[in-house]
Coordinates of C-alpha atoms and ligand atoms in Angstrom, one line a residue:
X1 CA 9.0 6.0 -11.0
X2 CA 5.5 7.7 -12.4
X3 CA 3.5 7.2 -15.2
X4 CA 4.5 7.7 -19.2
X5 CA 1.4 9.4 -20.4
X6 CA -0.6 10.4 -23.8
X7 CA -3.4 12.8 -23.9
X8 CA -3.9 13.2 -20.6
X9 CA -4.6 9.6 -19.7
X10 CA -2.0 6.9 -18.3
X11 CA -0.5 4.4 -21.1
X12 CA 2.3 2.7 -19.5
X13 CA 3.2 0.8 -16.1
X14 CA 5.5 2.3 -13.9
X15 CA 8.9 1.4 -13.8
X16 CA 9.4 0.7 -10.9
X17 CA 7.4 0.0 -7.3
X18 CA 3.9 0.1 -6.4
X19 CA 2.0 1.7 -9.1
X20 CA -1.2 0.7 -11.0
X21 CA -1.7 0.3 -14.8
X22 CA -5.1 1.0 -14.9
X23 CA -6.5 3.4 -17.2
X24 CA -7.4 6.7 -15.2
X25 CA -8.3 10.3 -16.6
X26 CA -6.3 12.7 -14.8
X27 CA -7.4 16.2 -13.6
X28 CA -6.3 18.4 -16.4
X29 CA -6.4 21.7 -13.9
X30 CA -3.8 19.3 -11.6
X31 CA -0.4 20.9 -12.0
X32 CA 2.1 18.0 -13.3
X33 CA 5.7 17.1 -12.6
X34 CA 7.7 16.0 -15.7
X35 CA 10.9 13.1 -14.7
X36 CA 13.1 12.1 -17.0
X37 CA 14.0 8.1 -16.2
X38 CA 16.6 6.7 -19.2
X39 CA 14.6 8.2 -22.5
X40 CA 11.3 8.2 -21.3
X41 CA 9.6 10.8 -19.8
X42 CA 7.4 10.5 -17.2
X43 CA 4.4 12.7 -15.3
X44 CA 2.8 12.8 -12.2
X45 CA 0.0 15.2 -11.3
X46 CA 1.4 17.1 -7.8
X47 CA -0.9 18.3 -4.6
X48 CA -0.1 21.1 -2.5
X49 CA -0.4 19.6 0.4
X50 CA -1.8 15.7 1.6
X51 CA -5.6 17.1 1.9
X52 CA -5.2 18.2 -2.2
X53 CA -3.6 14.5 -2.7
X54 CA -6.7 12.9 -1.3
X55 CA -8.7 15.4 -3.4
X56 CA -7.1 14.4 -6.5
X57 CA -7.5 10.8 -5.7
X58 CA -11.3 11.4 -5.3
X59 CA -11.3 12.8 -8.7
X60 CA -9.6 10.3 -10.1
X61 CA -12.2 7.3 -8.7
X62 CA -8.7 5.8 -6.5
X63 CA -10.8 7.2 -3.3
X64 CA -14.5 6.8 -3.9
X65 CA -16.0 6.6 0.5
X66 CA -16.0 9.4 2.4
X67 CA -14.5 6.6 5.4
X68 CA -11.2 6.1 2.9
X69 CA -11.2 10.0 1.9
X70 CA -11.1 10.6 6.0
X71 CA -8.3 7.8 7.2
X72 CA -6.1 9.7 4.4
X73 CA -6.4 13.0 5.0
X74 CA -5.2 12.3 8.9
X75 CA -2.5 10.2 7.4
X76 CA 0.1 13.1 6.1
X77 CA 1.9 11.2 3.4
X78 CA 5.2 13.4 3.9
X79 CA 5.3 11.5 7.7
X80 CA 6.1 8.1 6.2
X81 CA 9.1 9.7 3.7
X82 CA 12.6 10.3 4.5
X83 CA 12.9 14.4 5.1
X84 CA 15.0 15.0 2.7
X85 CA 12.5 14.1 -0.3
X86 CA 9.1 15.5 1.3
X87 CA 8.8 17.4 -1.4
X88 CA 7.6 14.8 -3.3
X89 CA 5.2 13.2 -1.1
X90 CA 2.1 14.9 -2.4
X91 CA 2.6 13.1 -6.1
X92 CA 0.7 10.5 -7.1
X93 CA 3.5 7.6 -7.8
X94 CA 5.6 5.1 -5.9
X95 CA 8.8 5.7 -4.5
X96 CA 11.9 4.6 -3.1
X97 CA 12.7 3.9 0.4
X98 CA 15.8 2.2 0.1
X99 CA 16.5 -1.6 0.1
X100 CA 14.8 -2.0 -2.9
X101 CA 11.6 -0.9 -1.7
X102 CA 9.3 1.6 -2.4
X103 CA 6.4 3.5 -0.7
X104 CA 3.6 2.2 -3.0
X105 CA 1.4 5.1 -5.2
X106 CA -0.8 7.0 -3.2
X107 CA -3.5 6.0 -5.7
X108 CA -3.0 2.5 -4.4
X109 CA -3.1 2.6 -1.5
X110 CA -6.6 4.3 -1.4
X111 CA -7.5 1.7 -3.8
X112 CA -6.4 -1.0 -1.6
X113 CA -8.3 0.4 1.1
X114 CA -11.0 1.2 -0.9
X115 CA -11.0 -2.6 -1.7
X116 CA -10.9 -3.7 2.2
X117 CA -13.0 -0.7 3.2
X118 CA -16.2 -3.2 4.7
X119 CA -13.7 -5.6 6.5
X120 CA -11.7 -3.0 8.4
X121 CA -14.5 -2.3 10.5
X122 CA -14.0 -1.5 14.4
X123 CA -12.8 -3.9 16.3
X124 CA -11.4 -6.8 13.1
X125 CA -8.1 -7.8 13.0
X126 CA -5.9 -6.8 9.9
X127 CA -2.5 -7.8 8.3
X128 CA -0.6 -6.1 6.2
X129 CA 2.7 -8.0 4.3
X130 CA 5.6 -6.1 3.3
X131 CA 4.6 -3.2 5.5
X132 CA 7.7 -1.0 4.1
X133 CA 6.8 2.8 6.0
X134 CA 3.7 1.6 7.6
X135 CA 1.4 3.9 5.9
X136 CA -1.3 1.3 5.0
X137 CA -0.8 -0.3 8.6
X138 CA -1.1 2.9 10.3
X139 CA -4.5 3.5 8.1
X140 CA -5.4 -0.1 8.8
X141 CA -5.5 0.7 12.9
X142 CA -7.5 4.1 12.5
X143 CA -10.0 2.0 10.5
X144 CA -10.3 -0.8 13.2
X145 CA -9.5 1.1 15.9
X146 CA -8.7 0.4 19.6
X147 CA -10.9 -2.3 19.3
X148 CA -9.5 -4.1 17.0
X149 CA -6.0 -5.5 15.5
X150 CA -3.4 -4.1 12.8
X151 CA -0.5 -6.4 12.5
X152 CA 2.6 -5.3 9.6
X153 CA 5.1 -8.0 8.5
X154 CA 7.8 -6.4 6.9
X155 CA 11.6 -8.4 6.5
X156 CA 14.0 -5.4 6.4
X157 CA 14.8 -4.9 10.1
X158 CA 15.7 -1.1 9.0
X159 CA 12.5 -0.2 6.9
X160 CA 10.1 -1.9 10.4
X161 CA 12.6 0.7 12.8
X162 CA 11.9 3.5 10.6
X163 CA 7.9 2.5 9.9
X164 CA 7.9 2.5 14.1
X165 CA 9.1 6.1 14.0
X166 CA 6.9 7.3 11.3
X167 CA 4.0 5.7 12.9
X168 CA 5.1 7.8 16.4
X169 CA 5.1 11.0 13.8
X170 CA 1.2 10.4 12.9
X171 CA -2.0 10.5 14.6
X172 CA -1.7 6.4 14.7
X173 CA 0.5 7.1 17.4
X174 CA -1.4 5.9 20.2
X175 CA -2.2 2.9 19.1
X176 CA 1.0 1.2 19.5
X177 CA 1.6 1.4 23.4
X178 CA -1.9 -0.5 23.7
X179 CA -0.5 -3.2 20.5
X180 CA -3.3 -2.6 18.5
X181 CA -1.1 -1.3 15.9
X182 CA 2.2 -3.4 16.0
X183 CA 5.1 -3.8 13.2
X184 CA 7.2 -7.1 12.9
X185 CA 10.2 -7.8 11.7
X186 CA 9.4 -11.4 9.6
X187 CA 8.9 -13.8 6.6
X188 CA 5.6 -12.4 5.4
X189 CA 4.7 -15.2 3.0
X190 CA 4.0 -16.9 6.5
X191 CA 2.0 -14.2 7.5
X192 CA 1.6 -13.6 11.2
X193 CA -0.3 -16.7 13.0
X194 CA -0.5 -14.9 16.2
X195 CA -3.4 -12.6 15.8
X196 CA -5.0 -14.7 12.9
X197 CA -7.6 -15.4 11.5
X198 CA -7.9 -11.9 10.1
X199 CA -10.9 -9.9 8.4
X200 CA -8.7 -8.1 5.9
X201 CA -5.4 -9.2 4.5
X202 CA -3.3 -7.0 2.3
X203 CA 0.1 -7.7 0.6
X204 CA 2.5 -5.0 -0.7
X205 CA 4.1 -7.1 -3.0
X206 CA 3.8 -9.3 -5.9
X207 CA 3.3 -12.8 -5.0
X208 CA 4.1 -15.6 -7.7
X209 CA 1.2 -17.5 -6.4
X210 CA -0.9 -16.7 -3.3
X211 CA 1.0 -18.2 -0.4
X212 CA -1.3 -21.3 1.5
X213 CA -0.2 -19.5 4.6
X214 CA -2.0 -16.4 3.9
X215 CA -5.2 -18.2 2.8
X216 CA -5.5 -20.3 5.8
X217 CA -4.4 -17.1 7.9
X218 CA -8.1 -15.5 6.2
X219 CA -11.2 -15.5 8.3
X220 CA -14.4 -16.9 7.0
X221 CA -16.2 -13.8 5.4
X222 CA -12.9 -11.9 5.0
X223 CA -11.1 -10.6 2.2
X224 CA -7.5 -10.7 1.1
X225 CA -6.1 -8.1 -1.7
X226 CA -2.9 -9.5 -3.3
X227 CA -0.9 -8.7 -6.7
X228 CA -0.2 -11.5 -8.3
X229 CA 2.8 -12.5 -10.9
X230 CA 6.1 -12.6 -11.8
X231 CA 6.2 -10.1 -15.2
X232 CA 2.6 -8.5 -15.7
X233 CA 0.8 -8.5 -12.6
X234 CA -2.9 -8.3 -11.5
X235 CA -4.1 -7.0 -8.3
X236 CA -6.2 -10.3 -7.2
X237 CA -9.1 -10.2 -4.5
X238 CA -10.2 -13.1 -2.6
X239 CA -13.1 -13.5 -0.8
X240 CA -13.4 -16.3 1.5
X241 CA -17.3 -17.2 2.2
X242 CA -18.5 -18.0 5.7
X243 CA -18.3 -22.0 4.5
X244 CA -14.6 -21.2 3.9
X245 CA -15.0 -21.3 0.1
X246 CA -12.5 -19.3 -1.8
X247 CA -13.6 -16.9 -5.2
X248 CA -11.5 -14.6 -6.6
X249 CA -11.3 -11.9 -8.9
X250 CA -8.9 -9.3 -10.8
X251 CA -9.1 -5.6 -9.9
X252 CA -6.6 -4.3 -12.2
X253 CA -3.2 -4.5 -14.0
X254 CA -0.4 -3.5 -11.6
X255 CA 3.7 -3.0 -10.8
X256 CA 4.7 -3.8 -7.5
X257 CA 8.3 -5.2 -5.7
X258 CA 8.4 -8.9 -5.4
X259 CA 7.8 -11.1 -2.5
X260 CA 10.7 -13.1 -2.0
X261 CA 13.3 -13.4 0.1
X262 CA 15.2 -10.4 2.1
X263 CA 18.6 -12.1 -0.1
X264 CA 16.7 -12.1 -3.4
X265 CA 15.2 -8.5 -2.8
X266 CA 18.6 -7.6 -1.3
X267 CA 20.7 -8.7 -4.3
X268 CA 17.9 -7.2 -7.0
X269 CA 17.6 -3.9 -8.5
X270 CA 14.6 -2.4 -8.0
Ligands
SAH301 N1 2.6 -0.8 1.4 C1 4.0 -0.5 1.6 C2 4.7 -1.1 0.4 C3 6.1 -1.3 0.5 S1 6.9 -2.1 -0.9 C4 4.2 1.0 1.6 O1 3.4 1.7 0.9 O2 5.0 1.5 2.3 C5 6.7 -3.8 -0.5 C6 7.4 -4.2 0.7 O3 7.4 -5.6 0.8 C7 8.9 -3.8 0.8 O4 9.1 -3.0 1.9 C8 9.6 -5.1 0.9 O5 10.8 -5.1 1.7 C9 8.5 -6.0 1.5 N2 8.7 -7.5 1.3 C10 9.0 -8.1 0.1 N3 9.0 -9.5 0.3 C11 8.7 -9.7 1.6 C12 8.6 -10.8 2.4 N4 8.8 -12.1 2.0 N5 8.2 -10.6 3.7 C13 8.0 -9.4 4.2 N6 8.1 -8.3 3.5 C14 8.5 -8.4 2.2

């Protein structure tokens, strides 16, 4: 679930979900949380409370804009996980939210948004594949705002019922009646054609290639932030010019879920 680490920095990927590889210094004053997963023993620096998390994050270079810093601190992370384990909400690593799904590291998702920060401007459109609690979504409409569009594709009918209610929880709340924020149940290799083209596109799960869907779903000028492959896996931007020309680049080394089938992520253990 976290992060195997030696002197104080991270060496390993997670084991499982949404977790980056990337070599951060952590905040030595941060106190840590030790798991034990198999033989290996993992850490995780803990926040008191979400407004700490964020803090941590800044400190760590995950949040670096004041605009990011902000969405998150309204967004209580312990909304979008089941009661029972709130506990663990203000940690920075992935975890599980049944079906084989996780809620992705806090770390990034502020690097995510971070990424998308100038094309979730008020009043663009954004989508967000494999929405799984709706955190980023949620984050997504604040950014836009009435304005604009956030549209999440997720293909677990329970995990989009659940996002719905933790969206009603948080101060994204309003935002549904009016459909700038909505959540679908869907495919989201075939994105969501409906409110296309979009300024930002972000995908929660590894891709073995970039689906055509998505690309032809990106406005001219946007941005789409997708991890990419099957065993190691890089968190891939791609920047489509105003001519529609496509150029892409790697942010970092990263672990998420696949993106494949609701059968093939049913029948897997993540
Ligand atoms: N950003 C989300 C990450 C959830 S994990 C969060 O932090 O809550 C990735 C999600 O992608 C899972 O919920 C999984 O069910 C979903 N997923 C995987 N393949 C998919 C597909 N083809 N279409 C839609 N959702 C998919």
């Amino acid at each position: 679930m976290c992060v195997a680490i030696a002197g104080g920095a991270l060496r390993g990927a997670s084991a499982f979900g949404a977790g980056s590889i990337a070599c951060h210094t952590r905040n030595r004053a941060a106190p840590r949380v030790f798991f034990f997963h198999g033989m290996e023993v993992f850490w995780t620096p803990r926040a008191k409370d979400n407004k700490s998390l964020v803090k941590l994050l800044r400190e760590e270079g995950a949040v670096k804009s004041d605009r990011v810093a902000c969405v998150m601190e309204k967004l209580d992370r312990a909304l979008f996980i089941a009661e029972g384990e709130r506990n663990l909400a203000y940690m920075d690593c992935p975890m599980q939210i049944g079906f084989n799904a996780t809620i992705s590291a806090p770390h990034m998702h502020g690097s995510c948004l971070e990424l998308l920060n100038k094309h979730l401007q008020p009043g663009m459109h954004a989508l967000d594949v494999g929405s799984g609690t709706g955190y980023l979504t949620a984050a997504f409409a604040l950014l836009v705002g009435d304005q604009g569009r956030a549209v999440g594709v997720e293909h677990i009918p329970e995990l989009v019922e659940q996002s719905i209610k933790n969206v009603k929880r948080s101060p994204a709340a309003s935002l549904l009646e009016p459909g700038v924020l909505s959540l679908h149940v869907g495919d989201g290799r075939l994105g969501w054609p409906e409110h296309a083209p979009y300024n930002a596109i972000h995908v929660g799960a590894a891709a073995p290639q970039v689906p055509q869907p998505l690309i032809d779903q990106l406005k001219p000028g946007g941005r789409m932030v997708i991890p990419v492959g099957e065993g190691a896996q890089e968190l891939v931007v791609i920047d489509k010019g105003p001519d529609g020309s496509l150029k892409q680049w790697t942010a970092s080394s990263v672990r998420y879920v696949p993106l494949t089938s609701k059968d093939e992520q049913l029948r897997g253990g993540v």
